C-alpha angles and dihedrals in degrees: 000000000000134000137197121210115201102223098163126168148339103322092229093167091062096049132161089038092053091055086075103039137005110274097255089059094054107114118253117181089350099309135074112278094239093053091067087061098041091051091050091050092048090050092062095046106270107155101186132037120193117200113211103209141159100182133062099340092168092059091049096047095045090051095047095048089086092051092045088062095039096048095034092229128129114243120189136166131234105198123207118209089201129021107275101189120232100310104035092069090061091057090047092051094042096118092050093050101046123074135158094272094074088217120158118253133216124241118195134183107233094223096058121104121187141124088280100222090195096150091058089047092057090052091047091050093050090046099056097041094213128133101255140020125201129189116232129192132200116244135185095226108040092166090081093059145042108275122218117217111203144162106264097219104041098026090230110161114233101181148323125247114199114221096332118217092207126039112274100152142322103236116106135183107273095200097246117113139174111202136184113233089249088073087071089065088064095056125082121207097254137091102295140149122241091200097049104030111022107034096048089056093050089046090052088059091049092243100114120089131183129211120200109238113239116219128011131337134188138168099219096188094118132047100250091050091043090059091046090046091055090054092051093045094050090045089055090051088052092052089052090048089237116195088215092079116098122242133191144100093287095050122095119188122328116354134163117205122180111233092239094056118104120217122193129219125286096020122144112210127184175332106191101357131146118196115192135215120300095010119150116208111187124214123293096020120150119209128176135162093356145115120228109193131212119307098008121150118207113189130216121308096356115151122212127179136165092000144111120231111201127222120301094359125144128219114199130229117291090001117150119213119181151132100058097318109171120196115197122217117309098006118157120206114196125230117288094008118146122212120192104187097326116168105206124193119226125284097022133137116217112205101161132048124270103220100182133026108282142139115258111207 
C-alpha cells in the first residue's frame, strides 16, 4: 500500500519554530510531527510514503533518510512549483500513487495528530464498497470547520456544509482519507480543493463514506492547538498504559521525558509536559503544559507554563514564562525575566520582561 502526506507550505502559523525547520519536522511529543504519521502507516503495512511539498524538499528528504532506513519504508517527495491546494498534489503525484495492484491509498494532512486507526479504516473501506472513505471527528465548535452530514448507520456522506452559521451537525473532516485510484481521474492538475471540489462530487454519486474517528484528534498547526494536542496525546498514552510516561515523586500527571534529559532536585514537572533529548533542568524548576525541545537548559527556580521552548534555548533563574510564550531556536532569556505570551524569533537574547503578548524580532 502507498500513502500521500499533504505537507504543503511554509507553516506560518507555527512561526517562529518553522523558521528553523519545515513544519512537519517540528518536534511534537519528542519526535518530528510527520514521524507519528509515518510510523502509523508503516505499522499497517504501507510500503511507500509520498510527501506532497512545495517548500524545502531537500531539508525534509535529508532528514527522513535516516528514518527511511530505520523503518524500512520508502519516502519520496512530489514537489509543487506552485501551491496546488489539497487535491492538486494528488494529480501531481499520480504516477507515484498508482501501481498494478489497484489498491486504495491513504492521504493524510500533515498537521493532524490522532491515534490513527488506519487498520479499522481499511476494513471500513472494504466493507462499504464505495470509492472513497474519509475520517470524521466530533467537535464542540463545528462553526469553525466544514461539517460533514452523513447517514449514521452506513456512514454514507450526504453533503458538506462549510462553516455553518446554524447547527447542522458536529462531525468534521479529520484530514485522513482512503481513496481508490479512480479518484485520481476526477482531479485536474491545477490548484484545487479536495474538500470543496472533489468530495462533494463523489458524495453526489453515493460513493463517499465517512467513519467516525475513535479516540482523540487535533490539528496542531498553531501553538494553542499544539499545546492542547500534547495534552490529548499524553492522555491517550495514559489510557494505553504506555511505559513511555515518566514516573517519580517530582512528576504530576502525564509527562514525557527523554532518557538523555537531566532533571535536578526539587523540581515539579507536569501535567502535560514533554522534555526533549539533552535537556538540562536545574533544581527547583516548575514546568506545566509545555514542550521543552532538544538541548534546552532551564536554570534554577524558573517557572514555565502553557508555552513552547524551542531547540537549544536557555531560560534564566527565577524567570517566568507563560501564556503561550513561544521561544524560537537558540533564544536566551535572562534571569528573573517575565514573558506573558511573547513570541520570540530565533537567536535572540531577552533581557527585559515581555508584559503583554507580542512578537519580538
